[in-house]
PDB file of C-alpha atoms and ligand atoms in Angstrom:
ATOM      1  CA  UNK A   4      88.448  78.234 113.515  1.00 37.00           C
ATOM      2  CA  UNK A   5      85.772  79.172 110.803  1.00 43.00           C
ATOM      3  CA  UNK A   6      86.974  78.821 107.637  1.00 49.00           C
ATOM      4  CA  UNK A   7      86.463  81.097 103.913  1.00 71.00           C
ATOM      5  CA  UNK A   8      83.899  83.543 104.055  1.00 89.00           C
ATOM      6  CA  UNK A   9      83.341  84.615 107.311  1.00 93.00           C
ATOM      7  CA  UNK A  10      79.327  85.037 107.930  1.00 95.00           C
ATOM      8  CA  UNK A  11      78.839  85.277 103.743  1.00 96.00           C
ATOM      9  CA  UNK A  12      76.487  85.495 101.645  1.00 96.00           C
ATOM     10  CA  UNK A  13      73.421  83.141 103.124  1.00 96.00           C
ATOM     11  CA  UNK A  14      75.736  82.685 106.527  1.00 97.00           C
ATOM     12  CA  UNK A  15      73.133  85.055 108.236  1.00 97.00           C
ATOM     13  CA  UNK A  16      73.934  81.875 111.441  1.00 97.00           C
ATOM     14  CA  UNK A  17      77.399  83.230 111.670  1.00 97.00           C
ATOM     15  CA  UNK A  18      76.183  86.757 112.267  1.00 97.00           C
ATOM     16  CA  UNK A  19      73.265  86.266 114.403  1.00 98.00           C
ATOM     17  CA  UNK A  20      74.823  83.699 116.303  1.00 98.00           C
ATOM     18  CA  UNK A  21      78.726  86.333 116.938  1.00 98.00           C
ATOM     19  CA  UNK A  22      75.997  89.056 117.750  1.00 97.00           C
ATOM     20  CA  UNK A  23      74.511  87.136 120.923  1.00 97.00           C
ATOM     21  CA  UNK A  24      77.603  85.463 122.405  1.00 97.00           C
ATOM     22  CA  UNK A  25      79.038  89.431 122.224  1.00 97.00           C
ATOM     23  CA  UNK A  26      76.160  89.990 123.931  1.00 96.00           C
ATOM     24  CA  UNK A  27      76.388  87.671 125.748  1.00 97.00           C
ATOM     25  CA  UNK A  28      79.854  88.627 127.012  1.00 96.00           C
ATOM     26  CA  UNK A  29      78.957  92.029 128.028  1.00 95.00           C
ATOM     27  CA  UNK A  30      79.713  93.867 124.716  1.00 89.00           C
ATOM     28  CA  UNK A  31      80.504  97.758 125.075  1.00 88.00           C
ATOM     29  CA  UNK A  32      78.227  98.246 122.037  1.00 92.00           C
ATOM     30  CA  UNK A  33      74.907  96.370 123.295  1.00 93.00           C
ATOM     31  CA  UNK A  34      72.656  98.723 122.014  1.00 92.00           C
ATOM     32  CA  UNK A  35      74.279  98.861 118.256  1.00 93.00           C
ATOM     33  CA  UNK A  36      74.644  95.010 118.528  1.00 95.00           C
ATOM     34  CA  UNK A  37      70.892  94.033 119.820  1.00 94.00           C
ATOM     35  CA  UNK A  38      69.575  96.382 117.014  1.00 94.00           C
ATOM     36  CA  UNK A  39      71.268  94.156 114.643  1.00 95.00           C
ATOM     37  CA  UNK A  40      70.764  90.814 116.130  1.00 95.00           C
ATOM     38  CA  UNK A  41      67.273  92.403 115.257  1.00 94.00           C
ATOM     39  CA  UNK A  42      67.730  93.619 111.891  1.00 95.00           C
ATOM     40  CA  UNK A  43      69.377  89.608 111.545  1.00 96.00           C
ATOM     41  CA  UNK A  44      66.003  87.904 112.453  1.00 95.00           C
ATOM     42  CA  UNK A  45      64.698  89.859 110.344  1.00 95.00           C
ATOM     43  CA  UNK A  46      66.466  88.750 107.121  1.00 97.00           C
ATOM     44  CA  UNK A  47      66.831  85.277 108.947  1.00 97.00           C
ATOM     45  CA  UNK A  48      63.294  85.419 107.865  1.00 96.00           C
ATOM     46  CA  UNK A  49      63.063  86.797 104.680  1.00 97.00           C
ATOM     47  CA  UNK A  50      65.682  84.999 102.995  1.00 96.00           C
ATOM     48  CA  UNK A  51      63.464  81.462 103.107  1.00 95.00           C
ATOM     49  CA  UNK A  52      60.435  83.684 101.542  1.00 96.00           C
ATOM     50  CA  UNK A  53      59.191  83.067  98.097  1.00 97.00           C
ATOM     51  CA  UNK A  54      58.957  85.841  96.746  1.00 95.00           C
ATOM     52  CA  UNK A  55      62.332  86.719  97.742  1.00 96.00           C
ATOM     53  CA  UNK A  56      64.385  83.671  97.064  1.00 96.00           C
ATOM     54  CA  UNK A  57      61.821  84.271  93.108  1.00 97.00           C
ATOM     55  CA  UNK A  58      63.231  87.530  92.907  1.00 97.00           C
ATOM     56  CA  UNK A  59      67.382  87.115  93.727  1.00 97.00           C
ATOM     57  CA  UNK A  60      66.417  84.194  91.352  1.00 97.00           C
ATOM     58  CA  UNK A  61      65.709  87.194  88.490  1.00 97.00           C
ATOM     59  CA  UNK A  62      68.587  89.253  89.312  1.00 97.00           C
ATOM     60  CA  UNK A  63      70.950  86.695  89.209  1.00 97.00           C
ATOM     61  CA  UNK A  64      70.173  85.019  86.322  1.00 96.00           C
ATOM     62  CA  UNK A  65      72.274  87.132  84.509  1.00 97.00           C
ATOM     63  CA  UNK A  66      75.553  86.779  86.983  1.00 97.00           C
ATOM     64  CA  UNK A  67      78.063  84.300  84.185  1.00 96.00           C
ATOM     65  CA  UNK A  68      76.361  86.876  80.985  1.00 96.00           C
ATOM     66  CA  UNK A  69      77.236  89.550  83.078  1.00 96.00           C
ATOM     67  CA  UNK A  70      80.890  88.429  83.787  1.00 95.00           C
ATOM     68  CA  UNK A  71      81.800  87.938  80.565  1.00 95.00           C
ATOM     69  CA  UNK A  72      81.690  90.677  78.821  1.00 95.00           C
ATOM     70  CA  UNK A  73      82.581  92.727  81.804  1.00 93.00           C
ATOM     71  CA  UNK A  74      79.148  94.632  83.293  1.00 95.00           C
ATOM     72  CA  UNK A  75      79.350  95.276  86.762  1.00 95.00           C
ATOM     73  CA  UNK A  76      77.447  94.860  89.169  1.00 97.00           C
ATOM     74  CA  UNK A  77      76.495  91.232  87.704  1.00 97.00           C
ATOM     75  CA  UNK A  78      73.121  91.712  89.450  1.00 98.00           C
ATOM     76  CA  UNK A  79      70.204  93.026  87.529  1.00 97.00           C
ATOM     77  CA  UNK A  80      69.412  95.350  89.984  1.00 96.00           C
ATOM     78  CA  UNK A  81      66.192  96.450  87.848  1.00 90.00           C
ATOM     79  CA  UNK A  82      64.089  93.801  88.966  1.00 87.00           C
ATOM     80  CA  UNK A  83      64.724  94.631  92.539  1.00 96.00           C
ATOM     81  CA  UNK A  84      62.529  97.918  92.492  1.00 96.00           C
ATOM     82  CA  UNK A  85      58.712  96.871  93.117  1.00 96.00           C
ATOM     83  CA  UNK A  86      59.160  94.336  95.462  1.00 96.00           C
ATOM     84  CA  UNK A  87      62.281  95.725  97.480  1.00 97.00           C
ATOM     85  CA  UNK A  88      58.839  98.956  97.707  1.00 97.00           C
ATOM     86  CA  UNK A  89      56.422  95.762  98.734  1.00 96.00           C
ATOM     87  CA  UNK A  90      58.722  95.241 101.794  1.00 96.00           C
ATOM     88  CA  UNK A  91      59.625  98.122 102.632  1.00 95.00           C
ATOM     89  CA  UNK A  92      56.522  98.786 105.197  1.00 93.00           C
ATOM     90  CA  UNK A  93      56.917  95.107 106.415  1.00 92.00           C
ATOM     91  CA  UNK A  94      60.973  95.694 107.476  1.00 95.00           C
ATOM     92  CA  UNK A  95      59.392  98.304 108.986  1.00 95.00           C
ATOM     93  CA  UNK A  96      56.814  96.582 110.795  1.00 94.00           C
ATOM     94  CA  UNK A  97      58.462  93.790 111.725  1.00 93.00           C
ATOM     95  CA  UNK A  98      61.465  95.468 113.516  1.00 93.00           C
ATOM     96  CA  UNK A  99      59.359  97.887 115.594  1.00 90.00           C
ATOM     97  CA  UNK A 100      57.286  95.262 116.817  1.00 78.00           C
ATOM     98  CA  UNK A 101      60.015  94.188 118.084  1.00 64.00           C
ATOM     99  CA  UNK A 102      59.721  97.267 120.520  1.00 64.00           C
ATOM    100  CA  UNK A 103      60.465 100.649 120.421  1.00 58.00           C
ATOM    101  CA  UNK A 104      63.335 100.992 122.458  1.00 73.00           C
ATOM    102  CA  UNK A 105      65.487  97.739 120.084  1.00 84.00           C
ATOM    103  CA  UNK A 106      65.005 101.005 117.017  1.00 91.00           C
ATOM    104  CA  UNK A 107      66.401 103.982 118.463  1.00 90.00           C
ATOM    105  CA  UNK A 108      63.545 106.912 118.087  1.00 90.00           C
ATOM    106  CA  UNK A 109      65.008 108.789 115.128  1.00 91.00           C
ATOM    107  CA  UNK A 110      64.786 105.111 113.374  1.00 92.00           C
ATOM    108  CA  UNK A 111      61.504 104.651 114.255  1.00 93.00           C
ATOM    109  CA  UNK A 112      60.601 107.802 113.439  1.00 93.00           C
ATOM    110  CA  UNK A 113      61.700 107.451 109.697  1.00 95.00           C
ATOM    111  CA  UNK A 114      59.915 104.100 109.426  1.00 95.00           C
ATOM    112  CA  UNK A 115      57.064 105.611 110.189  1.00 94.00           C
ATOM    113  CA  UNK A 116      57.374 107.439 107.771  1.00 95.00           C
ATOM    114  CA  UNK A 117      58.388 105.131 105.368  1.00 96.00           C
ATOM    115  CA  UNK A 118      54.532 102.526 106.549  1.00 94.00           C
ATOM    116  CA  UNK A 119      53.061 106.551 104.995  1.00 95.00           C
ATOM    117  CA  UNK A 120      54.590 106.393 101.560  1.00 96.00           C
ATOM    118  CA  UNK A 121      53.000 105.590  98.471  1.00 96.00           C
ATOM    119  CA  UNK A 122      53.801 102.891  96.155  1.00 95.00           C
ATOM    120  CA  UNK A 123      55.395 104.919  94.032  1.00 96.00           C
ATOM    121  CA  UNK A 124      57.168 107.071  96.594  1.00 97.00           C
ATOM    122  CA  UNK A 125      59.273 103.459  98.625  1.00 97.00           C
ATOM    123  CA  UNK A 126      59.508 103.325  94.684  1.00 97.00           C
ATOM    124  CA  UNK A 127      61.752 105.702  94.054  1.00 97.00           C
ATOM    125  CA  UNK A 128      63.722 104.984  97.211  1.00 97.00           C
ATOM    126  CA  UNK A 129      64.732 101.698  96.160  1.00 97.00           C
ATOM    127  CA  UNK A 130      65.937 102.458  92.956  1.00 97.00           C
ATOM    128  CA  UNK A 131      67.885 105.283  94.935  1.00 97.00           C
ATOM    129  CA  UNK A 132      69.768 102.605  97.023  1.00 96.00           C
ATOM    130  CA  UNK A 133      69.979  99.733  94.836  1.00 97.00           C
ATOM    131  CA  UNK A 134      71.426 102.169  92.785  1.00 95.00           C
ATOM    132  CA  UNK A 135      73.961 104.588  94.498  1.00 93.00           C
ATOM    133  CA  UNK A 136      73.264 103.936  98.119  1.00 92.00           C
ATOM    134  CA  UNK A 137      75.292 106.579  99.648  1.00 89.00           C
ATOM    135  CA  UNK A 138      72.554 109.269  98.114  1.00 92.00           C
ATOM    136  CA  UNK A 139      69.563 107.715 100.445  1.00 93.00           C
ATOM    137  CA  UNK A 140      69.772 110.137 103.357  1.00 93.00           C
ATOM    138  CA  UNK A 141      71.118 108.011 106.674  1.00 91.00           C
ATOM    139  CA  UNK A 142      67.623 107.129 108.190  1.00 94.00           C
ATOM    140  CA  UNK A 143      66.171 105.937 105.345  1.00 95.00           C
ATOM    141  CA  UNK A 144      68.784 104.416 104.455  1.00 94.00           C
ATOM    142  CA  UNK A 145      68.741 102.062 107.012  1.00 94.00           C
ATOM    143  CA  UNK A 146      65.243 100.995 105.892  1.00 96.00           C
ATOM    144  CA  UNK A 147      65.948 100.864 102.724  1.00 96.00           C
ATOM    145  CA  UNK A 148      68.734  98.560 104.127  1.00 96.00           C
ATOM    146  CA  UNK A 149      67.069  96.069 106.450  1.00 96.00           C
ATOM    147  CA  UNK A 150      64.339  95.393 103.702  1.00 97.00           C
ATOM    148  CA  UNK A 151      66.780  95.479 100.286  1.00 97.00           C
ATOM    149  CA  UNK A 152      70.023  93.834 101.671  1.00 97.00           C
ATOM    150  CA  UNK A 153      67.906  90.069 101.693  1.00 97.00           C
ATOM    151  CA  UNK A 154      67.797  90.316  98.124  1.00 98.00           C
ATOM    152  CA  UNK A 155      70.580  91.348  97.114  1.00 98.00           C
ATOM    153  CA  UNK A 156      72.051  88.800  99.195  1.00 97.00           C
ATOM    154  CA  UNK A 157      69.554  86.152  98.927  1.00 97.00           C
ATOM    155  CA  UNK A 158      70.846  86.872  95.030  1.00 97.00           C
ATOM    156  CA  UNK A 159      74.258  86.504  96.150  1.00 97.00           C
ATOM    157  CA  UNK A 160      74.833  83.174  97.212  1.00 96.00           C
ATOM    158  CA  UNK A 161      76.882  81.180  95.049  1.00 91.00           C
ATOM    159  CA  UNK A 162      76.960  83.183  92.421  1.00 94.00           C
ATOM    160  CA  UNK A 163      80.563  83.480  90.613  1.00 94.00           C
ATOM    161  CA  UNK A 164      83.051  86.248  91.338  1.00 93.00           C
ATOM    162  CA  UNK A 165      85.742  88.186  88.920  1.00 93.00           C
ATOM    163  CA  UNK A 166      89.108  86.436  88.807  1.00 88.00           C
ATOM    164  CA  UNK A 167      91.070  88.661  91.114  1.00 78.00           C
ATOM    165  CA  UNK A 168      93.007  91.097  88.299  1.00 81.00           C
ATOM    166  CA  UNK A 169      89.185  91.275  86.483  1.00 88.00           C
ATOM    167  CA  UNK A 170      87.967  93.359  89.144  1.00 92.00           C
ATOM    168  CA  UNK A 171      89.709  95.719  91.200  1.00 88.00           C
ATOM    169  CA  UNK A 172      86.724  98.250  92.193  1.00 92.00           C
ATOM    170  CA  UNK A 173      85.957  99.151  95.892  1.00 93.00           C
ATOM    171  CA  UNK A 174      82.689  98.392  95.072  1.00 94.00           C
ATOM    172  CA  UNK A 175      80.728  95.765  94.903  1.00 96.00           C
ATOM    173  CA  UNK A 176      81.520  94.075  91.771  1.00 97.00           C
ATOM    174  CA  UNK A 177      77.983  91.236  92.627  1.00 97.00           C
ATOM    175  CA  UNK A 178      75.389  94.552  93.656  1.00 97.00           C
ATOM    176  CA  UNK A 179      77.706  98.266  93.194  1.00 96.00           C
ATOM    177  CA  UNK A 180      77.203  98.107  97.204  1.00 95.00           C
ATOM    178  CA  UNK A 181      79.726 100.047  98.900  1.00 93.00           C
ATOM    179  CA  UNK A 182      82.592  98.149 101.772  1.00 94.00           C
ATOM    180  CA  UNK A 183      81.360  97.817 104.873  1.00 95.00           C
ATOM    181  CA  UNK A 184      84.404  96.768 106.172  1.00 96.00           C
ATOM    182  CA  UNK A 185      88.321  95.062 104.471  1.00 96.00           C
ATOM    183  CA  UNK A 186      89.736  92.014 106.054  1.00 96.00           C
ATOM    184  CA  UNK A 187      93.399  90.252 105.169  1.00 94.00           C
ATOM    185  CA  UNK A 188      92.458  86.731 105.320  1.00 88.00           C
ATOM    186  CA  UNK A 189      94.046  83.475 107.890  1.00 79.00           C
ATOM    187  CA  UNK A 190      95.994  82.251 105.036  1.00 71.00           C
ATOM    188  CA  UNK A 191      98.254  84.327 102.489  1.00 54.00           C
ATOM    189  CA  UNK A 192      98.280  82.723  98.702  1.00 51.00           C
ATOM    190  CA  UNK A 193      95.285  81.038  99.507  1.00 51.00           C
ATOM    191  CA  UNK A 194      92.177  80.915  96.017  1.00 53.00           C
ATOM    192  CA  UNK A 195      94.192  81.706  92.592  1.00 48.00           C
ATOM    193  CA  UNK A 196      97.156  83.096  93.899  1.00 50.00           C
ATOM    194  CA  UNK A 197      95.483  86.926  94.457  1.00 49.00           C
ATOM    195  CA  UNK A 198      95.363  89.230  97.664  1.00 53.00           C
ATOM    196  CA  UNK A 199      94.738  88.018 100.719  1.00 86.00           C
ATOM    197  CA  UNK A 200      92.791  90.812 101.282  1.00 92.00           C
ATOM    198  CA  UNK A 201      88.826  91.302 100.697  1.00 94.00           C
ATOM    199  CA  UNK A 202      86.126  93.966 100.965  1.00 96.00           C
ATOM    200  CA  UNK A 203      83.215  92.742 102.648  1.00 96.00           C
ATOM    201  CA  UNK A 204      80.526  95.232 100.922  1.00 96.00           C
ATOM    202  CA  UNK A 205      77.822  96.281 103.430  1.00 95.00           C
ATOM    203  CA  UNK A 206      74.335  94.523 101.412  1.00 95.00           C
ATOM    204  CA  UNK A 207      75.184  91.461  99.973  1.00 97.00           C
ATOM    205  CA  UNK A 208      77.608  90.091 101.887  1.00 97.00           C
ATOM    206  CA  UNK A 209      80.403  89.275  99.203  1.00 96.00           C
ATOM    207  CA  UNK A 210      83.718  89.757 100.009  1.00 95.00           C
ATOM    208  CA  UNK A 211      85.750  90.438  96.892  1.00 94.00           C
ATOM    209  CA  UNK A 212      90.035  90.876  96.569  1.00 91.00           C
ATOM    210  CA  UNK A 213      90.771  94.335  97.126  1.00 93.00           C
ATOM    211  CA  UNK A 214      94.789  95.541  96.491  1.00 91.00           C
ATOM    212  CA  UNK A 215      96.291  95.244  99.783  1.00 88.00           C
ATOM    213  CA  UNK A 216      98.326  98.555 100.604  1.00 89.00           C
ATOM    214  CA  UNK A 217      95.538 100.825  98.264  1.00 94.00           C
ATOM    215  CA  UNK A 218      92.729 103.117 100.064  1.00 96.00           C
ATOM    216  CA  UNK A 219      89.839 101.349  99.397  1.00 94.00           C
ATOM    217  CA  UNK A 220      87.912 104.179  99.314  1.00 93.00           C
ATOM    218  CA  UNK A 221      89.714 106.950  96.582  1.00 93.00           C
ATOM    219  CA  UNK A 222      92.790 104.305  94.934  1.00 94.00           C
ATOM    220  CA  UNK A 223      95.929 106.594  96.533  1.00 96.00           C
ATOM    221  CA  UNK A 224      98.362 103.970  96.477  1.00 96.00           C
ATOM    222  CA  UNK A 225     101.779 106.666  97.617  1.00 97.00           C
ATOM    223  CA  UNK A 226     102.109 104.729 100.952  1.00 96.00           C
ATOM    224  CA  UNK A 227     103.655 107.868 102.556  1.00 97.00           C
ATOM    225  CA  UNK A 228     100.045 108.879 102.228  1.00 97.00           C
ATOM    226  CA  UNK A 229      98.036 105.321 103.637  1.00 97.00           C
ATOM    227  CA  UNK A 230      98.412 104.830 107.806  1.00 96.00           C
ATOM    228  CA  UNK A 231      97.005 102.234 109.902  1.00 95.00           C
ATOM    229  CA  UNK A 232      96.156 102.320 113.943  1.00 95.00           C
ATOM    230  CA  UNK A 233      95.695  99.892 116.152  1.00 93.00           C
ATOM    231  CA  UNK A 234      94.477  99.874 119.838  1.00 89.00           C
ATOM    232  CA  UNK A 235      96.830  99.026 122.587  1.00 84.00           C
ATOM    233  CA  UNK A 236      98.882  96.902 120.693  1.00 83.00           C
ATOM    234  CA  UNK A 237      95.530  94.829 119.370  1.00 89.00           C
ATOM    235  CA  UNK A 238      96.858  94.096 115.987  1.00 92.00           C
ATOM    236  CA  UNK A 239      93.858  91.523 115.046  1.00 95.00           C
ATOM    237  CA  UNK A 240      91.710  95.227 114.090  1.00 96.00           C
ATOM    238  CA  UNK A 241      93.717  98.719 112.297  1.00 96.00           C
ATOM    239  CA  UNK A 242      91.702 101.296 110.698  1.00 96.00           C
ATOM    240  CA  UNK A 243      93.164 101.672 106.921  1.00 96.00           C
ATOM    241  CA  UNK A 244      93.059 105.862 106.897  1.00 97.00           C
ATOM    242  CA  UNK A 245      94.167 107.938 104.221  1.00 97.00           C
ATOM    243  CA  UNK A 246      95.528 111.081 103.810  1.00 97.00           C
ATOM    244  CA  UNK A 247      94.610 111.500 100.797  1.00 97.00           C
ATOM    245  CA  UNK A 248      90.501 111.456 100.943  1.00 96.00           C
ATOM    246  CA  UNK A 249      91.448 111.058 104.680  1.00 96.00           C
ATOM    247  CA  UNK A 250      88.694 108.509 104.905  1.00 96.00           C
ATOM    248  CA  UNK A 251      89.452 105.590 106.512  1.00 96.00           C
ATOM    249  CA  UNK A 252      88.519 101.753 106.440  1.00 96.00           C
ATOM    250  CA  UNK A 253      88.695  99.476 108.976  1.00 96.00           C
ATOM    251  CA  UNK A 254      90.543  96.339 108.469  1.00 97.00           C
ATOM    252  CA  UNK A 255      90.121  93.031 110.177  1.00 96.00           C
ATOM    253  CA  UNK A 256      94.240  90.749 110.098  1.00 94.00           C
ATOM    254  CA  UNK A 257      92.609  87.549 110.339  1.00 92.00           C
ATOM    255  CA  UNK A 258      96.094  85.739 111.322  1.00 90.00           C
ATOM    256  CA  UNK A 259      96.323  88.065 114.112  1.00 92.00           C
ATOM    257  CA  UNK A 260      95.515  86.644 118.189  1.00 91.00           C
ATOM    258  CA  UNK A 261      92.231  87.150 118.922  1.00 93.00           C
ATOM    259  CA  UNK A 262      90.672  86.451 115.471  1.00 94.00           C
ATOM    260  CA  UNK A 263      89.379  82.610 115.602  1.00 94.00           C
ATOM    261  CA  UNK A 264      85.712  83.919 116.639  1.00 96.00           C
ATOM    262  CA  UNK A 265      85.585  86.775 114.804  1.00 96.00           C
ATOM    263  CA  UNK A 266      83.428  87.384 112.212  1.00 97.00           C
ATOM    264  CA  UNK A 267      84.528  91.243 110.068  1.00 97.00           C
ATOM    265  CA  UNK A 268      80.727  92.343 109.617  1.00 97.00           C
ATOM    266  CA  UNK A 269      79.324  91.664 113.124  1.00 97.00           C
ATOM    267  CA  UNK A 270      82.838  92.469 114.880  1.00 97.00           C
ATOM    268  CA  UNK A 271      82.675  95.593 113.419  1.00 96.00           C
ATOM    269  CA  UNK A 272      79.419  97.147 115.246  1.00 95.00           C
ATOM    270  CA  UNK A 273      81.616  95.269 117.814  1.00 95.00           C
ATOM    271  CA  UNK A 274      84.281  97.816 117.507  1.00 94.00           C
ATOM    272  CA  UNK A 275      82.585 101.096 117.466  1.00 92.00           C
ATOM    273  CA  UNK A 276      84.614 102.283 119.639  1.00 92.00           C
ATOM    274  CA  UNK A 277      87.688 102.734 117.102  1.00 94.00           C
ATOM    275  CA  UNK A 278      85.001 104.944 114.936  1.00 94.00           C
ATOM    276  CA  UNK A 279      84.575 107.204 117.286  1.00 93.00           C
ATOM    277  CA  UNK A 280      88.152 107.911 118.065  1.00 94.00           C
ATOM    278  CA  UNK A 281      88.664 107.367 113.804  1.00 95.00           C
ATOM    279  CA  UNK A 282      86.590 111.059 114.030  1.00 94.00           C
ATOM    280  CA  UNK A 283      88.542 111.932 116.856  1.00 95.00           C
ATOM    281  CA  UNK A 284      91.141 112.466 114.482  1.00 95.00           C
ATOM    282  CA  UNK A 285      88.873 114.048 111.932  1.00 95.00           C
ATOM    283  CA  UNK A 286      89.231 111.065 109.035  1.00 96.00           C
ATOM    284  CA  UNK A 287      85.467 109.792 107.765  1.00 93.00           C
ATOM    285  CA  UNK A 288      83.424 106.719 107.397  1.00 90.00           C
ATOM    286  CA  UNK A 289      82.724 106.711 103.890  1.00 78.00           C
ATOM    287  CA  UNK A 290      79.924 103.378 104.976  1.00 76.00           C
ATOM    288  CA  UNK A 291      79.432 103.161 108.561  1.00 72.00           C
ATOM    289  CA  UNK A 292      77.586  99.969 109.866  1.00 66.00           C
ATOM    290  CA  UNK A 293      73.627  99.715 110.127  1.00 63.00           C
ATOM    291  CA  UNK A 294      73.391  99.813 113.213  1.00 58.00           C
ATOM    292  CA  UNK A 295      75.734 103.232 112.624  1.00 54.00           C
ATOM    293  CA  UNK A 296      73.855 105.282 112.674  1.00 46.00           C
TER     294      UNK A 296
HETATM  295 ZN1   ZN B  28      77.377  93.500  96.998  1.00 61.57          ZN
HETATM  296 ZN1   ZN B  29      91.946 107.510 100.627  1.00 61.57          ZN
END
C-alpha cells in the first residue's frame, strides 16, 4: 500500500509506473493512457533540467511570506511566463517525436501551430494559462500543460501548504489551478485532524484539504442537491455530482476494496467510462483529464 499523497508533487515515477501497469493489464483506455505516459516521460526529463529547477525555485521563494499574509496562490506565477513560453516548442517536439499515432491529429495540429508562433504569442498563452487554465482553448491548454506543469510541480515539491482551516477553496492554494480529482484518504483523522478529503491539482499535483459534503465546483452544501454514483458496486471510484451547477468531480475512496494500487491522477484517465456515463446524465466536468481532450 502506498502511503501519503500518491503521485503527489515530485512523484512522477509513481504516476508513470501506474500508467505503464494499467497499459500492461490491457486497460480499455489504452490510447489516453499511452498519451499520458508520453507526457509523464517528458515531465520526468524536464524535472531535472536546470532552467526548470531555477525558475521553480524563484517561483516558490515567497511561499512562506504569502502564507503568513494569506496571499493566494502561494507561488509567484509571473516569474514563470517567459520560461514557459520558451518551453512550448520543446514540449511539442518531444511529444510529436514519439510518432504521430501517439498524439491525436487535432492535438498535433495545434502543436504545430504553437511551434510556428512568435515569442509574444507564446508568452500570451503562457500568461493566460498560468492565470486561469479554463480560459484557454482545450487543445492549446493541453500543450500549455505539457510545457508548464513541470515548472509548477517542481515549485510545489516541499512547499508549505496552508492548514486545513486557512484554505477551503476549490482551486489549488499553491498554483491556483483547478482540481482534477478528489480523494478520500485511507485513514481518517490523519494530519492535524483535518478533513480526510483532498482535492488534487490538475497541474502541480498538490493535494489540499476540502470539506467532504461540499460541491468542489460551486460550493453547494445542501445534501439534497448532491449525489454520488458508483459503477457496478465498485465503490473505490465514484462520480460526485451536483444538481445545482450540474458539474461533477470524480472521487477515489482509498478506504475501499481495490484501492491499494490506485494513483488518482492516473486512474482518472483509466476510468473514462465513468466520464462518458456522467456526461450522458447531463453532468459536466470542469477539468477534463490531460488525455481527455
Ligand atoms: Zn496546483
Ligand atoms: Zn456544484
